[in-house]
Amino acid sequence: MDALQSILPVLSRGEWMVHGLIFAANIILFFLARPILNLIEPTAKNSSKVKIFQALNVLVFVLHAIDLVLLGSNAQYQQYFIKLGYSLMLIYGTLLLYSLLCALSKRRFGKVKELDDKKFYIESYSSRLVELVLLVIIVLSVIYALVVIWEAQNMFTGIYAASAAFLAFTSSIWAPDIISGLIILNTEILEDGDVVVIDGHKNEYVISRVTLIYVVLYDIRNNNRTLMRNSQFTQNRIDNLSRVASTNGIRQGIVYKIGYPQFSGHRDDRLTQLAEFRKTIDGMFDDAYAACCENENIKVNSNKSFEWAMTNAGDYALEYTLWIYLERIPNSKVTSTLRRHLMGTIYKINEAVYIASIAHNVDLSTPDVHQVTMNTTEPIIAAAPVSTTPDQSPLNRA
C-alpha cells in the first residue's frame, strides 16, 4: 500500500474524481463500442471498426496510467501522456458523433429504398450536403479543442492558416470526387442497388454504396467488389439497367447465323421455297418464345413477344437478330440473383432457340465456304485424263 502511494501523485478529491470519471468513461466505451456502432449502422459489418475503437480505449487507458505514475514521480512532468490520451478520446468521440449525426441525417433527409425485401435509408443530395456542413463544423471544432488541450493558443491562427493552405493545395485531389458524388445524388438516376453498365467496361455492376469520395460496385459476372473514385465513375457514359425507358423492360439482342438455303426451279418455285424458309424461321422463334414463357426461371416479359429480323446477308450465312424483353430487374444487391436474371435468362433463351431449331430442321451452324480460283497465267501441263465421279471432283469437294 505504501509502495502504491509512493507511485501515485498527491491530488485533491475533485482531481481524483475527474480521473475516475475518465477511467469509467473509457471502460464503458470499451464495452459499448459494438452496440453503439450497430445502432448507428445496423446493416454494416462493424467488426473492424469495433476493434479499432476498442484499441483506442486500451491505448488511452495505458496512457492515463503512465501519466499518473509520471505525475507522482516527477513534479516537473508536463502531462504529455494524458494530453495525448485526451486527444485520442476527442478523436474517438468525434468519430462516433459524426457517424451518429450522419445516420440521423440519412434518416431525416435521405430516401427509403427496398432491397432484398428490406427497407434501407440511402443517401440523397440533401443528406450529403448536411453531412458536408457537419464535417466542416466538426473538423474546425476538433482543431480548436486540440489547440486548447495542448495549450497552444498562441499558435491558433497559424494552425488554421496551415490547415487552410493544406486544403487549398490538395483541393484538386478530393474536390472533384466530392462534386461528382453530389452530381450522382442530385440526378437521382443512380442509386444504391441499381444495375449499371459503364462505358469501357464489359461487365455489369450493381451499385453498393456511393460515399463522399468513391463508389463501391459489385461485379455481377465475376462476383467481386470494385472501387472507383466518383470523378472516374462519372467521366464515362453510364447505362442504368434498373431504370427502363418503358414498361416493356430491358431490350436485348441475340444474333444467330443461319446458312443460306438452297433454292431450285423457276422463279415462282424459288419464291415459294423462300416463303417456306421464312415460315420455318418464324415458327422456330415463336416456339422458342412459347417455351420461354412457360419456364419460370426465364425472366422474359410474357406480355411482349420476341421480335426478329434478318439484319445482315453475309458472305457465309444469313444473320438474324432476335430481340427479347426482360422482366424488371429485382431490387437486390445479391449478385447471384442478378446473375440468374440477366445472364441466366440469355443462356436459357439460347438453349430454347436451339431446341426449336432442331424441331424445325434449321441449322444454326455457319458453313465454311471455300472459293477455288485457277491461275491461268501459268502454263498448263497436259496430263493423262483421270476418270472422276462428281463427288470426287475437287470443286465439288470444296
mmCIF file of N, CA, C and O in Angstrom, residues 13-51:
data_model
loop_
_atom_site.group_PDB
_atom_site.id
_atom_site.type_symbol
_atom_site.label_atom_id
_atom_site.label_comp_id
_atom_site.label_asym_id
_atom_site.label_seq_id
_atom_site.Cartn_x
_atom_site.Cartn_y
_atom_site.Cartn_z
ATOM 1 N N ARG A 13 -9.484 15.607 -3.836
ATOM 2 C CA ARG A 13 -10.620 14.709 -4.086
ATOM 3 C C ARG A 13 -11.279 15.012 -5.442
ATOM 4 O O ARG A 13 -11.668 14.115 -6.167
ATOM 5 N N GLY A 14 -11.397 16.293 -5.765
ATOM 6 C CA GLY A 14 -12.005 16.649 -7.050
ATOM 7 C C GLY A 14 -11.188 16.177 -8.231
ATOM 8 O O GLY A 14 -11.738 15.699 -9.235
ATOM 9 N N GLU A 15 -9.854 16.280 -8.120
ATOM 10 C CA GLU A 15 -8.995 15.817 -9.216
ATOM 11 C C GLU A 15 -9.087 14.298 -9.375
ATOM 12 O O GLU A 15 -9.117 13.783 -10.498
ATOM 13 N N TRP A 16 -9.133 13.579 -8.231
ATOM 14 C CA TRP A 16 -9.284 12.123 -8.330
ATOM 15 C C TRP A 16 -10.645 11.751 -8.934
ATOM 16 O O TRP A 16 -10.752 10.754 -9.664
ATOM 17 N N MET A 17 -11.668 12.515 -8.657
ATOM 18 C CA MET A 17 -12.977 12.249 -9.262
ATOM 19 C C MET A 17 -12.939 12.437 -10.776
ATOM 20 O O MET A 17 -13.536 11.650 -11.524
ATOM 21 N N VAL A 18 -12.224 13.459 -11.227
ATOM 22 C CA VAL A 18 -12.101 13.668 -12.674
ATOM 23 C C VAL A 18 -11.378 12.496 -13.323
ATOM 24 O O VAL A 18 -11.807 11.963 -14.362
ATOM 25 N N HIS A 19 -10.263 12.055 -12.701
ATOM 26 C CA HIS A 19 -9.540 10.906 -13.253
ATOM 27 C C HIS A 19 -10.405 9.646 -13.210
ATOM 28 O O HIS A 19 -10.366 8.823 -14.138
ATOM 29 N N GLY A 20 -11.181 9.498 -12.138
ATOM 30 C CA GLY A 20 -12.056 8.327 -12.067
ATOM 31 C C GLY A 20 -13.132 8.339 -13.139
ATOM 32 O O GLY A 20 -13.462 7.295 -13.723
ATOM 33 N N LEU A 21 -13.686 9.513 -13.409
ATOM 34 C CA LEU A 21 -14.689 9.617 -14.467
ATOM 35 C C LEU A 21 -14.091 9.294 -15.838
ATOM 36 O O LEU A 21 -14.747 8.644 -16.670
ATOM 37 N N ILE A 22 -12.865 9.727 -16.049
ATOM 38 C CA ILE A 22 -12.211 9.420 -17.333
ATOM 39 C C ILE A 22 -12.001 7.917 -17.477
ATOM 40 O O ILE A 22 -12.275 7.323 -18.533
ATOM 41 N N PHE A 23 -11.531 7.260 -16.383
ATOM 42 C CA PHE A 23 -11.358 5.809 -16.416
ATOM 43 C C PHE A 23 -12.696 5.104 -16.665
ATOM 44 O O PHE A 23 -12.796 4.171 -17.472
ATOM 45 N N ALA A 24 -13.732 5.554 -15.953
ATOM 46 C CA ALA A 24 -15.040 4.908 -16.090
ATOM 47 C C ALA A 24 -15.596 5.086 -17.506
ATOM 48 O O ALA A 24 -16.133 4.135 -18.105
ATOM 49 N N ALA A 25 -15.487 6.302 -18.059
ATOM 50 C CA ALA A 25 -15.978 6.545 -19.414
ATOM 51 C C ALA A 25 -15.228 5.696 -20.427
ATOM 52 O O ALA A 25 -15.815 5.159 -21.382
ATOM 53 N N ASN A 26 -13.926 5.547 -20.202
ATOM 54 C CA ASN A 26 -13.118 4.742 -21.122
ATOM 55 C C ASN A 26 -13.544 3.279 -21.089
ATOM 56 O O ASN A 26 -13.652 2.623 -22.126
ATOM 57 N N ILE A 27 -13.785 2.758 -19.882
ATOM 58 C CA ILE A 27 -14.200 1.351 -19.758
ATOM 59 C C ILE A 27 -15.593 1.143 -20.352
ATOM 60 O O ILE A 27 -15.861 0.145 -21.034
ATOM 61 N N ILE A 28 -16.498 2.089 -20.091
ATOM 62 C CA ILE A 28 -17.857 1.965 -20.637
ATOM 63 C C ILE A 28 -17.839 1.976 -22.163
ATOM 64 O O ILE A 28 -18.506 1.168 -22.812
ATOM 65 N N LEU A 29 -17.054 2.872 -22.756
ATOM 66 C CA LEU A 29 -16.965 2.932 -24.219
ATOM 67 C C LEU A 29 -16.323 1.672 -24.792
ATOM 68 O O LEU A 29 -16.650 1.264 -25.906
ATOM 69 N N PHE A 30 -15.422 1.053 -24.022
ATOM 70 C CA PHE A 30 -14.806 -0.187 -24.495
ATOM 71 C C PHE A 30 -15.853 -1.276 -24.696
ATOM 72 O O PHE A 30 -15.839 -2.000 -25.702
ATOM 73 N N PHE A 31 -16.773 -1.401 -23.748
ATOM 74 C CA PHE A 31 -17.773 -2.469 -23.833
ATOM 75 C C PHE A 31 -18.982 -2.072 -24.700
ATOM 76 O O PHE A 31 -19.696 -2.943 -25.200
ATOM 77 N N LEU A 32 -19.211 -0.785 -24.860
ATOM 78 C CA LEU A 32 -20.369 -0.346 -25.642
ATOM 79 C C LEU A 32 -20.020 0.017 -27.080
ATOM 80 O O LEU A 32 -20.883 0.514 -27.811
ATOM 81 N N ALA A 33 -18.767 -0.217 -27.492
ATOM 82 C CA ALA A 33 -18.364 0.148 -28.851
ATOM 83 C C ALA A 33 -19.199 -0.598 -29.894
ATOM 84 O O ALA A 33 -19.712 0.000 -30.852
ATOM 85 N N ARG A 34 -19.351 -1.889 -29.717
ATOM 86 C CA ARG A 34 -20.115 -2.673 -30.700
ATOM 87 C C ARG A 34 -21.594 -2.283 -30.717
ATOM 88 O O ARG A 34 -22.159 -2.063 -31.801
ATOM 89 N N PRO A 35 -22.288 -2.207 -29.562
ATOM 90 C CA PRO A 35 -23.706 -1.794 -29.620
ATOM 91 C C PRO A 35 -23.911 -0.408 -30.225
ATOM 92 O O PRO A 35 -24.884 -0.188 -30.959
ATOM 93 N N ILE A 36 -22.997 0.526 -29.924
ATOM 94 C CA ILE A 36 -23.153 1.879 -30.471
ATOM 95 C C ILE A 36 -23.011 1.860 -31.991
ATOM 96 O O ILE A 36 -23.810 2.467 -32.717
ATOM 97 N N LEU A 37 -21.990 1.158 -32.495
ATOM 98 C CA LEU A 37 -21.779 1.100 -33.943
ATOM 99 C C LEU A 37 -22.921 0.354 -34.633
ATOM 100 O O LEU A 37 -23.339 0.733 -35.734
ATOM 101 N N ASN A 38 -23.422 -0.710 -34.009
ATOM 102 C CA ASN A 38 -24.558 -1.430 -34.600
ATOM 103 C C ASN A 38 -25.819 -0.576 -34.596
ATOM 104 O O ASN A 38 -26.681 -0.733 -35.464
ATOM 105 N N LEU A 39 -25.934 0.318 -33.630
ATOM 106 C CA LEU A 39 -27.079 1.228 -33.604
ATOM 107 C C LEU A 39 -26.967 2.272 -34.708
ATOM 108 O O LEU A 39 -27.965 2.635 -35.340
ATOM 109 N N ILE A 40 -25.743 2.744 -34.950
ATOM 110 C CA ILE A 40 -25.540 3.756 -35.987
ATOM 111 C C ILE A 40 -25.703 3.158 -37.373
ATOM 112 O O ILE A 40 -26.401 3.694 -38.239
ATOM 113 N N GLU A 41 -25.040 2.018 -37.617
ATOM 114 C CA GLU A 41 -25.109 1.346 -38.920
ATOM 115 C C GLU A 41 -25.499 -0.103 -38.696
ATOM 116 O O GLU A 41 -24.641 -0.989 -38.605
ATOM 117 N N PRO A 42 -26.782 -0.404 -38.585
ATOM 118 C CA PRO A 42 -27.205 -1.768 -38.245
ATOM 119 C C PRO A 42 -26.929 -2.789 -39.329
ATOM 120 O O PRO A 42 -26.822 -3.974 -39.046
ATOM 121 N N THR A 43 -26.823 -2.364 -40.591
ATOM 122 C CA THR A 43 -26.631 -3.321 -41.684
ATOM 123 C C THR A 43 -25.175 -3.482 -42.085
ATOM 124 O O THR A 43 -24.862 -4.334 -42.901
ATOM 125 N N ALA A 44 -24.288 -2.671 -41.531
ATOM 126 C CA ALA A 44 -22.882 -2.726 -41.935
ATOM 127 C C ALA A 44 -22.127 -3.762 -41.099
ATOM 128 O O ALA A 44 -22.539 -4.137 -39.996
ATOM 129 N N LYS A 45 -20.999 -4.205 -41.648
ATOM 130 C CA LYS A 45 -20.116 -5.107 -40.925
ATOM 131 C C LYS A 45 -19.125 -4.253 -40.135
ATOM 132 O O LYS A 45 -18.173 -3.703 -40.693
ATOM 133 N N ASN A 46 -19.353 -4.174 -38.818
ATOM 134 C CA ASN A 46 -18.613 -3.239 -37.984
ATOM 135 C C ASN A 46 -17.494 -3.883 -37.174
ATOM 136 O O ASN A 46 -16.978 -3.273 -36.237
ATOM 137 N N SER A 47 -17.130 -5.112 -37.499
ATOM 138 C CA SER A 47 -16.132 -5.807 -36.682
ATOM 139 C C SER A 47 -14.801 -5.064 -36.662
ATOM 140 O O SER A 47 -14.182 -4.891 -35.602
ATOM 141 N N SER A 48 -14.340 -4.606 -37.826
ATOM 142 C CA SER A 48 -13.054 -3.913 -37.883
ATOM 143 C C SER A 48 -13.117 -2.580 -37.149
ATOM 144 O O SER A 48 -12.176 -2.195 -36.441
ATOM 145 N N LYS A 49 -14.228 -1.854 -37.283
ATOM 146 C CA LYS A 49 -14.369 -0.578 -36.575
ATOM 147 C C LYS A 49 -14.398 -0.791 -35.065
ATOM 148 O O LYS A 49 -13.813 0.003 -34.312
ATOM 149 N N VAL A 50 -15.063 -1.848 -34.618
ATOM 150 C CA VAL A 50 -15.120 -2.138 -33.185
ATOM 151 C C VAL A 50 -13.713 -2.391 -32.647
ATOM 152 O O VAL A 50 -13.334 -1.894 -31.574
ATOM 153 N N LYS A 51 -12.922 -3.147 -33.381
ATOM 154 C CA LYS A 51 -11.553 -3.431 -32.934
ATOM 155 C C LYS A 51 -10.719 -2.158 -32.869
ATOM 156 O O LYS A 51 -9.909 -1.983 -31.942
#
